[in-house]
Amino acid sequence: MIDGLKVGYSAKNHIKAVCTMMFKYAIDQEIVATNFASLVELPKNERSEIHKPFTPEELQILWQNKEDFTAKIALILCYTGMRPTELLIMKTSDVHLEERYMRGGIKTAAGKNRVIPIAEKIFPLISEMHNPENEYLIPENGQPLHQTKFRKRYWDKSEVLKSLPTKHLPHDGRHTCATLPDDAEIPLKIRQMILGHSSHDITTGTYTHKTIRQLIDAINRI
């Protein structure tokens, strides 16, 4: 089953982990005697070709349709480098419009609670979404919009995204943000901090006003 899935190594590893825990529970309940999931050998961790950055031409189409909800989300993902879930669970209190940054992030030590600079290009989009009366930046009945619902209800049905030459996944926005700073010759250390990538010579847990300003200036160059 795992060999036949068209997903990345990380997703396959998560599937194995869940199945391993289920078998452990089954052994505890004396349903089975062997944890077969732990014996599964995952395919080689090769560079994923699933995700493709948005091209300049595609970004232009998104900007031309920025009033469309899904196009707006795609642009925010492209210019912040956030994972879709990171944006969807972003709390309004963590959005600092005057200072031009947000705080959020998941998954890794370097990625959690990081400063996410707000580029001038997407500032109007985030300002429009920002409502102090809502707990979350993108709420649904007072709760964060779940990623699966977002993809099925909005992303997969978006006529704007369907019009693009390439079929994109929500996570492609993060890959786009990883590409744009490289093209703008932004220093590697700054790119790592924006994306929440770990680096041995960067203390991402402490952000000074100077550091935040550097992140904002860098993201404004793309």
CSV table of C-alpha atoms in Angstrom, one decimal, residues 91-217:
chain,number,residue,atom,x,y,z
A,91,LYS,CA,-4.5,33.4,15.5
A,92,THR,CA,-5.5,37.0,15.0
A,93,SER,CA,-3.5,38.0,18.2
A,94,ASP,CA,-0.3,36.7,16.5
A,95,VAL,CA,-0.7,39.1,13.5
A,96,HIS,CA,1.1,42.4,14.2
A,97,LEU,CA,0.0,44.7,11.4
A,98,GLU,CA,1.8,47.8,12.6
A,99,GLU,CA,5.1,45.9,13.0
A,100,ARG,CA,4.5,44.0,9.7
A,101,TYR,CA,5.0,40.5,11.0
A,102,MET,CA,3.2,37.4,12.3
A,103,ARG,CA,4.2,34.8,14.8
A,104,GLY,CA,3.5,31.2,14.1
A,105,GLY,CA,4.8,28.0,12.7
A,106,ILE,CA,4.7,24.3,13.4
A,107,LYS,CA,6.7,21.1,12.9
A,108,THR,CA,10.3,21.8,13.8
A,109,ALA,CA,12.1,23.7,16.6
A,110,ALA,CA,13.3,26.3,14.2
A,111,GLY,CA,9.9,26.6,12.6
A,112,LYS,CA,7.8,27.0,15.7
A,113,ASN,CA,6.8,30.4,17.0
A,114,ARG,CA,9.0,32.1,14.3
A,115,VAL,CA,8.7,35.6,13.0
A,116,ILE,CA,7.0,35.6,9.6
A,117,PRO,CA,7.5,38.9,7.9
A,118,ILE,CA,4.5,40.5,6.0
A,119,ALA,CA,5.6,41.7,2.6
A,120,GLU,CA,4.2,45.0,1.3
A,121,LYS,CA,2.6,43.1,-1.6
A,122,ILE,CA,0.4,41.0,0.6
A,123,PHE,CA,-0.1,43.5,3.5
A,124,PRO,CA,-3.5,44.7,2.0
A,125,LEU,CA,-4.6,41.0,1.7
A,126,ILE,CA,-3.8,40.2,5.4
A,127,SER,CA,-5.2,43.5,6.6
A,128,GLU,CA,-8.5,42.7,4.9
A,129,MET,CA,-8.7,39.4,6.6
A,130,HIS,CA,-7.6,40.7,10.0
A,131,ASN,CA,-10.6,41.1,12.4
A,132,PRO,CA,-9.8,41.5,16.1
A,133,GLU,CA,-13.2,40.1,17.0
A,134,ASN,CA,-12.2,36.7,15.5
A,135,GLU,CA,-9.8,34.4,17.3
A,136,TYR,CA,-8.4,33.1,14.0
A,137,LEU,CA,-7.3,35.0,11.0
A,138,ILE,CA,-9.3,32.6,8.7
A,139,PRO,CA,-12.1,31.4,10.9
A,140,GLU,CA,-14.9,29.0,10.1
A,141,ASN,CA,-17.7,29.1,12.7
A,142,GLY,CA,-15.2,30.4,15.3
A,143,GLN,CA,-12.7,27.6,14.6
A,144,PRO,CA,-9.8,27.5,12.2
A,145,LEU,CA,-10.6,26.2,8.8
A,146,HIS,CA,-9.4,22.7,8.5
A,147,GLN,CA,-6.8,22.0,5.8
A,148,THR,CA,-8.7,19.1,4.2
A,149,LYS,CA,-11.9,21.2,4.1
A,150,PHE,CA,-10.0,24.1,2.6
A,151,ARG,CA,-8.5,22.0,-0.1
A,152,LYS,CA,-11.8,20.2,-1.0
A,153,ARG,CA,-14.1,23.2,-0.7
A,154,TYR,CA,-11.9,26.0,-2.1
A,155,TRP,CA,-8.5,25.0,-3.6
A,156,ASP,CA,-9.7,22.1,-5.7
A,157,LYS,CA,-12.8,24.0,-6.9
A,158,SER,CA,-11.0,27.3,-7.7
A,159,GLU,CA,-11.5,28.4,-11.3
A,160,VAL,CA,-8.5,30.7,-11.0
A,161,LEU,CA,-6.2,27.8,-10.0
A,162,LYS,CA,-7.8,25.6,-12.7
A,163,SER,CA,-6.8,28.2,-15.3
A,164,LEU,CA,-3.1,27.9,-14.5
A,165,PRO,CA,-0.9,25.9,-16.8
A,166,THR,CA,0.3,23.7,-13.9
A,167,LYS,CA,-1.9,22.0,-11.3
A,168,HIS,CA,-0.7,23.2,-7.9
A,169,LEU,CA,-1.0,21.9,-4.4
A,170,PRO,CA,-1.4,24.3,-1.4
A,171,HIS,CA,2.1,23.4,-0.2
A,172,ASP,CA,3.5,24.8,-3.5
A,173,GLY,CA,3.2,28.2,-2.0
A,174,ARG,CA,6.0,27.4,0.4
A,175,HIS,CA,8.2,26.0,-2.4
A,176,THR,CA,7.6,29.3,-4.3
A,177,CYS,CA,8.7,31.3,-1.3
A,178,ALA,CA,11.8,29.2,-1.1
A,179,THR,CA,12.6,30.0,-4.8
A,180,LEU,CA,11.8,33.7,-4.9
A,181,PRO,CA,14.3,34.8,-2.2
A,182,ASP,CA,17.0,32.7,-4.0
A,183,ASP,CA,16.3,34.5,-7.2
A,184,ALA,CA,16.5,37.9,-5.4
A,185,GLU,CA,19.9,36.9,-4.0
A,186,ILE,CA,18.7,37.1,-0.4
A,187,PRO,CA,21.3,35.7,2.1
A,188,LEU,CA,20.9,32.1,3.0
A,189,LYS,CA,20.6,32.8,6.7
A,190,ILE,CA,17.7,35.2,6.2
A,191,ARG,CA,15.9,32.7,3.9
A,192,GLN,CA,16.3,30.0,6.5
A,193,MET,CA,14.8,32.2,9.2
A,194,ILE,CA,11.8,33.2,7.0
A,195,LEU,CA,11.0,29.6,6.2
A,196,GLY,CA,11.8,28.3,9.6
A,197,HIS,CA,14.7,26.1,8.5
A,198,SER,CA,17.2,25.1,11.1
A,199,SER,CA,20.8,26.4,11.0
A,200,HIS,CA,23.6,25.8,13.4
A,201,ASP,CA,24.7,29.4,13.4
A,202,ILE,CA,21.3,31.0,13.8
A,203,THR,CA,19.5,31.5,17.1
A,204,THR,CA,15.9,31.6,15.7
A,205,GLY,CA,14.4,31.7,19.2
A,206,THR,CA,15.5,35.3,19.8
A,207,TYR,CA,14.4,38.1,17.4
A,208,THR,CA,15.6,41.6,17.9
A,209,HIS,CA,14.0,44.6,16.3
A,210,LYS,CA,17.0,44.7,13.9
A,211,THR,CA,16.5,41.1,12.9
A,212,ILE,CA,12.8,41.5,12.3
A,213,ARG,CA,13.5,44.6,10.2
A,214,GLN,CA,16.0,42.5,8.1
A,215,LEU,CA,13.4,39.8,7.5
A,216,ILE,CA,10.8,42.4,6.4
A,217,ASP,CA,13.3,44.2,4.1
